[in-house]
mmCIF file of C-alpha atoms in Angstrom:
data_model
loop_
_atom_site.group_PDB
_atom_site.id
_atom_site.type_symbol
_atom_site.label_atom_id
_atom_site.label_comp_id
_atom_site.label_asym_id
_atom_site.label_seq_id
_atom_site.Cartn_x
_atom_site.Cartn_y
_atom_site.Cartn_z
ATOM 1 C CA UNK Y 1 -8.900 15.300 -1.150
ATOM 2 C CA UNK Y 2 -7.667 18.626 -1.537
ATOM 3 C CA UNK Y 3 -9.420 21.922 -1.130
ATOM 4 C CA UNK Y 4 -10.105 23.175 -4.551
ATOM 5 C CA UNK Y 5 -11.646 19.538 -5.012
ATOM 6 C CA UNK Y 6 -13.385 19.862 -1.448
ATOM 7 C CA UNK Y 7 -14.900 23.298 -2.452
ATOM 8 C CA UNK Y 8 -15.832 22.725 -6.621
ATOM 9 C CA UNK Y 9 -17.651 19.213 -5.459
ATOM 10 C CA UNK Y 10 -19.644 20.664 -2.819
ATOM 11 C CA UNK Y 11 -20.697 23.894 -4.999
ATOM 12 C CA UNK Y 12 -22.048 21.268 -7.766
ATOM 13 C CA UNK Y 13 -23.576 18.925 -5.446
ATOM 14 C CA UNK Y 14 -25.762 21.497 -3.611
ATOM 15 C CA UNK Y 15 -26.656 22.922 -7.079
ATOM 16 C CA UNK Y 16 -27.718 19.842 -8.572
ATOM 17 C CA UNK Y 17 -29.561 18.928 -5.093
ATOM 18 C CA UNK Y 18 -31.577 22.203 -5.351
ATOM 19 C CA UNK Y 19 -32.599 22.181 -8.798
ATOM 20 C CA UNK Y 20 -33.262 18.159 -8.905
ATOM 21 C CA UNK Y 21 -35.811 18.962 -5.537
ATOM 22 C CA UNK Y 22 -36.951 22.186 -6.570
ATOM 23 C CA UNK Y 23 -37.062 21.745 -10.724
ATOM 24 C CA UNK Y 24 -36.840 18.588 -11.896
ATOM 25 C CA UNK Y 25 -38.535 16.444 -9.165
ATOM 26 C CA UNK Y 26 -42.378 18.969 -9.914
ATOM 27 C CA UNK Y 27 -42.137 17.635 -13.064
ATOM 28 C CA UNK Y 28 -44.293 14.771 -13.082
ATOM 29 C CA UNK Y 29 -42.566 12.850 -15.564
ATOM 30 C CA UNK Y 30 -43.998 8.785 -16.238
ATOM 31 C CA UNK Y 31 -41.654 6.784 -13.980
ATOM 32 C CA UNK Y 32 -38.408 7.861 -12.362
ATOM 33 C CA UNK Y 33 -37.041 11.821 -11.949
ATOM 34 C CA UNK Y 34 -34.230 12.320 -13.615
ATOM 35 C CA UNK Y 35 -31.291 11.935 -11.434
ATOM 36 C CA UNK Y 36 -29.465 15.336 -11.803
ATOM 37 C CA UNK Y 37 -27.139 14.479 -8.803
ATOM 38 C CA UNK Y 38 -26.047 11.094 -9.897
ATOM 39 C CA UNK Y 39 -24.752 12.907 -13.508
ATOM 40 C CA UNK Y 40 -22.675 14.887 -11.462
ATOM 41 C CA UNK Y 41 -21.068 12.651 -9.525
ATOM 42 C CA UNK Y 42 -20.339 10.639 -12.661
ATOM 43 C CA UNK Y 43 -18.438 14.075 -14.216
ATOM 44 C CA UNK Y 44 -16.642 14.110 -10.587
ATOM 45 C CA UNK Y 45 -15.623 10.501 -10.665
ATOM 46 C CA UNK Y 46 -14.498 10.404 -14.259
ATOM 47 C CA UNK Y 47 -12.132 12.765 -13.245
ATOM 48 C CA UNK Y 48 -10.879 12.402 -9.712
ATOM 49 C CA UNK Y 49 -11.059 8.239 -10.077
ATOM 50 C CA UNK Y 50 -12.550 5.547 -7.708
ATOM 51 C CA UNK Y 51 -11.567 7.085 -4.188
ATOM 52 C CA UNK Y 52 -12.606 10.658 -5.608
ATOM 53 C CA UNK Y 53 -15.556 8.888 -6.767
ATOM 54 C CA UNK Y 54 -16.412 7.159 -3.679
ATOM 55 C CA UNK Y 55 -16.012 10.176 -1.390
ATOM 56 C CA UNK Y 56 -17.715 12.552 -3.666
ATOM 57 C CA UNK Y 57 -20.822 10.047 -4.485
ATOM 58 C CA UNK Y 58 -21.267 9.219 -0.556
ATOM 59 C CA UNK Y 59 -21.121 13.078 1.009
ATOM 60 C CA UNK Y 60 -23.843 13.829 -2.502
ATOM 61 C CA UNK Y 61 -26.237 10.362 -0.961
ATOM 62 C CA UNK Y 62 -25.956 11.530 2.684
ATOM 63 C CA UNK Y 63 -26.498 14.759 1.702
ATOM 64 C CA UNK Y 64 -29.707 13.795 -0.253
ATOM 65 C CA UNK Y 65 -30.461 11.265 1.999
ATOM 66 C CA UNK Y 66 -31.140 14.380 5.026
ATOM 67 C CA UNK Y 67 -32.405 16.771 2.536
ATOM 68 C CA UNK Y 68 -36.581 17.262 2.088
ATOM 69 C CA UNK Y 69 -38.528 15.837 1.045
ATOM 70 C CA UNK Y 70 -36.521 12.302 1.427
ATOM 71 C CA UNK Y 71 -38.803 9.751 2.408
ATOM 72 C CA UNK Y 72 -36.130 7.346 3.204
ATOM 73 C CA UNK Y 73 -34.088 5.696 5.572
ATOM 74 C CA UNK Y 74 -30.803 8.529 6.197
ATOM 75 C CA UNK Y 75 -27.559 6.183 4.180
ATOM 76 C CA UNK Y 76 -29.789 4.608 1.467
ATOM 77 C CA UNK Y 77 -28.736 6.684 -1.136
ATOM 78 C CA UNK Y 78 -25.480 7.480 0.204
ATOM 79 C CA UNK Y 79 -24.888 3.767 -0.254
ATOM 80 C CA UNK Y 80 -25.888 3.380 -3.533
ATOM 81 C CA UNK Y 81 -24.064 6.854 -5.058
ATOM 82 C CA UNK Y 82 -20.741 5.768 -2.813
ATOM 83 C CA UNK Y 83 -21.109 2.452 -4.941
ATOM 84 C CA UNK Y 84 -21.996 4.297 -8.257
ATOM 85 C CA UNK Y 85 -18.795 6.707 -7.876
ATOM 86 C CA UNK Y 86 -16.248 4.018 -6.983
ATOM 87 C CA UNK Y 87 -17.243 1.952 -10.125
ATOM 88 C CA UNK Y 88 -17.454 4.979 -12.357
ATOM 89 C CA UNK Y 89 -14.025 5.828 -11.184
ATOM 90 C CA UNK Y 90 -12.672 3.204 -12.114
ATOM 91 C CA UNK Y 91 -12.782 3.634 -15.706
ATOM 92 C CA UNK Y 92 -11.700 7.431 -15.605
ATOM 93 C CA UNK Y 93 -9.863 8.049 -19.120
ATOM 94 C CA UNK Y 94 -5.865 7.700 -18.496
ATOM 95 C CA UNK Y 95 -5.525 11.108 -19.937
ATOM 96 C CA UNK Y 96 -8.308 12.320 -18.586
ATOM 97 C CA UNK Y 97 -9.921 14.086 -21.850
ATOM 98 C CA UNK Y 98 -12.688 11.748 -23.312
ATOM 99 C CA UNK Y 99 -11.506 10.930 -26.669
ATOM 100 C CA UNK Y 100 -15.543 9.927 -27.747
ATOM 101 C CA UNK Y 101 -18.553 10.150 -26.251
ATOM 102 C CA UNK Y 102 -19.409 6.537 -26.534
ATOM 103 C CA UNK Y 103 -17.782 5.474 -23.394
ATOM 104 C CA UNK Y 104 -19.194 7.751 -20.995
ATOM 105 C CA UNK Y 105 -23.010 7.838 -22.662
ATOM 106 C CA UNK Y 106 -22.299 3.645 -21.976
ATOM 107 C CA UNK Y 107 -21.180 4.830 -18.225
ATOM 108 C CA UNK Y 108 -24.746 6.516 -17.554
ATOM 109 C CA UNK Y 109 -26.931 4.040 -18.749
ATOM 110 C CA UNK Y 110 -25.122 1.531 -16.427
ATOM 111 C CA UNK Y 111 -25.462 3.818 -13.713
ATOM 112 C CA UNK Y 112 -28.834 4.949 -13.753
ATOM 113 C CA UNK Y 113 -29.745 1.435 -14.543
ATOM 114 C CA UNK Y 114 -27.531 0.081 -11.397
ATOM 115 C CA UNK Y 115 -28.689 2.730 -9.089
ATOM 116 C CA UNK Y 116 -32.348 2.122 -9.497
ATOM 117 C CA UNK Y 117 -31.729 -1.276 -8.706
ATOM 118 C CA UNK Y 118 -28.896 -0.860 -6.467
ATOM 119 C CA UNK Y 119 -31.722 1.307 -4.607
ATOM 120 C CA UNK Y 120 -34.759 -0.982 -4.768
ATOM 121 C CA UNK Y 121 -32.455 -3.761 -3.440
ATOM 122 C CA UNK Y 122 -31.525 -1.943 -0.582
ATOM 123 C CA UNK Y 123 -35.281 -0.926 0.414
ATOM 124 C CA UNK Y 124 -35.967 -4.443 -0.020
ATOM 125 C CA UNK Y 125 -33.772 -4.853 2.733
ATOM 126 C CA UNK Y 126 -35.412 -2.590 4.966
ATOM 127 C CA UNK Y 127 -38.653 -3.288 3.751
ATOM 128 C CA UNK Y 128 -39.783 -0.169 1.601
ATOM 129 C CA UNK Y 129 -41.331 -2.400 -1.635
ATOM 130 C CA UNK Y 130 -42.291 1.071 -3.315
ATOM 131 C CA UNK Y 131 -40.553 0.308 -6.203
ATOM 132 C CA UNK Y 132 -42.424 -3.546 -6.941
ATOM 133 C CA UNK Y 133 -45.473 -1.459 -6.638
ATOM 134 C CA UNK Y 134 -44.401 1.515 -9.172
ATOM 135 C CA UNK Y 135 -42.888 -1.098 -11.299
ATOM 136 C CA UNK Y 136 -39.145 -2.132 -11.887
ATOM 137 C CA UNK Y 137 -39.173 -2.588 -14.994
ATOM 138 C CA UNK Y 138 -41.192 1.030 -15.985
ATOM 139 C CA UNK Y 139 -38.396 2.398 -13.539
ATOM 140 C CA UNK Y 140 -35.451 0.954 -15.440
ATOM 141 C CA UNK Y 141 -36.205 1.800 -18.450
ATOM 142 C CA UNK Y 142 -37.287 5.699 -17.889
ATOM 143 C CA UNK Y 143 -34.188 6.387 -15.625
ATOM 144 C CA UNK Y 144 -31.790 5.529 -18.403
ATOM 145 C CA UNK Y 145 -33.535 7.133 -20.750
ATOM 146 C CA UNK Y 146 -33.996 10.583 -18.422
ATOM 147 C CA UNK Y 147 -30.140 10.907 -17.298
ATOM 148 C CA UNK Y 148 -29.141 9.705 -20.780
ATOM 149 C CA UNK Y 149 -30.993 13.499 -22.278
ATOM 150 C CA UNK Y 150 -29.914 15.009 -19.917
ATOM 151 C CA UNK Y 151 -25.930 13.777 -19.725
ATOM 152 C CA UNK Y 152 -24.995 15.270 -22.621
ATOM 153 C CA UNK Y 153 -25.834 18.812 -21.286
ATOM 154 C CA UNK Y 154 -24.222 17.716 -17.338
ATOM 155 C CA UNK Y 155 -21.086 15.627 -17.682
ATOM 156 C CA UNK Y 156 -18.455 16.967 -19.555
ATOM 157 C CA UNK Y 157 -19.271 20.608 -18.163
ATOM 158 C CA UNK Y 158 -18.381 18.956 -15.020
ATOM 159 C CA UNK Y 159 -15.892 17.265 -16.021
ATOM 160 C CA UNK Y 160 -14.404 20.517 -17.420
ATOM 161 C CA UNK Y 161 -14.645 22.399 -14.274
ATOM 162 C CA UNK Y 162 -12.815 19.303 -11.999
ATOM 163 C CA UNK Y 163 -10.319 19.228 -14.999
ATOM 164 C CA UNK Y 164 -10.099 22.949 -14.647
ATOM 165 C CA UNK Y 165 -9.293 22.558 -10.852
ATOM 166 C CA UNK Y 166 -7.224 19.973 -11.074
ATOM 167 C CA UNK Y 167 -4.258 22.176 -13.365
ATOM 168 C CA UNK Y 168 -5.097 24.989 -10.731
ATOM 169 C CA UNK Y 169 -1.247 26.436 -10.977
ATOM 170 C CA UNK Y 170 -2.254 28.348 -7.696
ATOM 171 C CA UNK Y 171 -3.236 24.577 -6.196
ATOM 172 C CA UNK Y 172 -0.169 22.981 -7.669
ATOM 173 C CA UNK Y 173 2.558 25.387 -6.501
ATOM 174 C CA UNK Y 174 4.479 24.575 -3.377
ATOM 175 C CA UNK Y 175 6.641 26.742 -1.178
ATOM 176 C CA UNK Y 176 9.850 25.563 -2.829
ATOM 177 C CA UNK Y 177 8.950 26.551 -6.168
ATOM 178 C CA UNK Y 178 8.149 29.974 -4.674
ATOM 179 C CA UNK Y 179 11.914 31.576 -5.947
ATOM 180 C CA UNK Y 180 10.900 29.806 -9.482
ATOM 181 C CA UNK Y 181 7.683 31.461 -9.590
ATOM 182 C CA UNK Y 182 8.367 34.709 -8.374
ATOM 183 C CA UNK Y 183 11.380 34.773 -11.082
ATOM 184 C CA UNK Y 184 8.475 33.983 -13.953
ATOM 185 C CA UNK Y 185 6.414 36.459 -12.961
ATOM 186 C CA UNK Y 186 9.000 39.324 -12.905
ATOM 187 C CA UNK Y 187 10.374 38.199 -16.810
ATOM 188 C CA UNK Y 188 7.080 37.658 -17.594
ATOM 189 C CA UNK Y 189 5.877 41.045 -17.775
ATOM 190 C CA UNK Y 190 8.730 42.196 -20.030
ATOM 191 C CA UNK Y 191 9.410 38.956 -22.341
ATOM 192 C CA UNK Y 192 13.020 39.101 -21.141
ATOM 193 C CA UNK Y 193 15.201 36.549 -19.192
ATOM 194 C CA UNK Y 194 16.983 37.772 -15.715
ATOM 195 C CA UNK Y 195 19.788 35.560 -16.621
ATOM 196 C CA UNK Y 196 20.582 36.603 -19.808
ATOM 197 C CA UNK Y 197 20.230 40.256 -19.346
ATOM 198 C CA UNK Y 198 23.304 39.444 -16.589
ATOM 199 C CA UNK Y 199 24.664 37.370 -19.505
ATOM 200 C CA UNK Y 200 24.155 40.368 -21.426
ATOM 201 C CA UNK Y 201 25.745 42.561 -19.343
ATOM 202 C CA UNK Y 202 28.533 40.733 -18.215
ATOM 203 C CA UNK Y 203 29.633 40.090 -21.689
ATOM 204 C CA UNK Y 204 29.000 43.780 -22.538
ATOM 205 C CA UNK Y 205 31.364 44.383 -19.700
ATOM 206 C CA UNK Y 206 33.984 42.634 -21.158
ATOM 207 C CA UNK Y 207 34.002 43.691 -24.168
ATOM 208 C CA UNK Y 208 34.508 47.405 -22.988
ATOM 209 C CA UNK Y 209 37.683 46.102 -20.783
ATOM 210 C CA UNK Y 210 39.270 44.456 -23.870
ATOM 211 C CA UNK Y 211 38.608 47.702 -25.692
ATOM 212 C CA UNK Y 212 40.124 49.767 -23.506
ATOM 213 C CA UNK Y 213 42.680 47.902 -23.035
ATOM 214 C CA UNK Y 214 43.730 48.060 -27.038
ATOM 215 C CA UNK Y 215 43.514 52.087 -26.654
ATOM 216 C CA UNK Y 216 45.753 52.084 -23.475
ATOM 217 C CA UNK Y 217 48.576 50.226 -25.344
ATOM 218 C CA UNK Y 218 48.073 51.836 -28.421
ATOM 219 C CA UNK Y 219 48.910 55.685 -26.869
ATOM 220 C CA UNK Y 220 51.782 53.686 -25.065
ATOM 221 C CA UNK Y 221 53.368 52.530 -28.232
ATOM 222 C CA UNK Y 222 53.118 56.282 -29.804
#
């Protein structure tokens, strides 16, 4: 992954961590919080596709995972986001601009709904049966209906800022293209081209030879 993608993932993921622990989880809403990290790395994945999805949702899980209050075994969550962001990349848009928000309101639901159970499947594993006791089905329902609010107002911000990175000029330019971009930035400021003010002047010059050639030979012939 490169840098800019590096440094705009982790900036979002520690600010959705801190305001999903600090805001959203003291709500006390019926049933499940609403998942403010898992939205993001949905916006990521859309963008960056499975592998950027994959990376991005298992560094958000661990991160969660070893933040507190978690009450969990440390990879639960970084399992079930790593899963989440490789499937969610998969259908990133081939232009990457959403043409209608159908596809990725259809993307959330199927997340939040396959994370909660992604999630209670894996604690069966290990034996946390928290969720049987809180109810799956209660669980289900409020988690896609939470993250489904609150997508509208998450995703396609992120996925404007990783679009944003992504045509970086500063990000895309390499050391060859150096000459090239120096040369924009000096006919940039005046709206002229370097080579056609040589164009210019070379053309200029030779029509001042020709012209003084036609005087020299017309004092010669007087």
């Amino acid at each position: 992954m490169r840098v800019n993608r590096i440094l705009l993932s982790s900036s979002l993921i520690v600010v959705a961590l801190v305001i999903q622990v600090s805001v959203l989880a003291r709500l006390h809403l019926p049933g499940a919080v609403p998942d403010l990290l898992l939205l993001t790395v949905l916006g990521l994945a859309l963008v960056y596709g499975h592998v950027g999805g994959a990376l991005v949702g298992f560094a958000a899980g661990l991160l969660a995972d070893l933040a507190p209050p978690a009450d969990h075994a440390a990879g639960r969550y970084a399992l079930v986001l790593c899963v989440i962001g490789y499937l969610a990349g998969l259908v990133k848009p081939e232009s990457g601009q959403v043409k209608s928000a159908t596809g990725p309101m259809v993307v959330v639901v199927a997340a939040a709904v396959g994370s909660t159970l992604l999630y209670a499947g894996v604690g069966a594993l290990v034996g946390d049966t928290a969720a049987r006791h809180v109810g799956l089905s209660g669980l289900l329902f409020t988690a896609a209906l939470y993250d489904l609010l609150l997508a509208p107002f998450v995703v396609p911000g992120v996925m404007a800022l990783a679009r944003r990175a992504e045509n970086d000029p500063l990000a895309e330019t390499s050391p060859a293209k150096s000459g090239d971009v120096a040369s924009g930035w000096l006919s940039g400021g005046t709206g002229l081209r370097i080579d056609g003010q040589r164009g210019g002047l070379r053309a200029k010059a030779a029509r001042a030879r020709v012209a003084r050639a036609g005087r020299i030979k017309g004092v010669k012939r007087l």
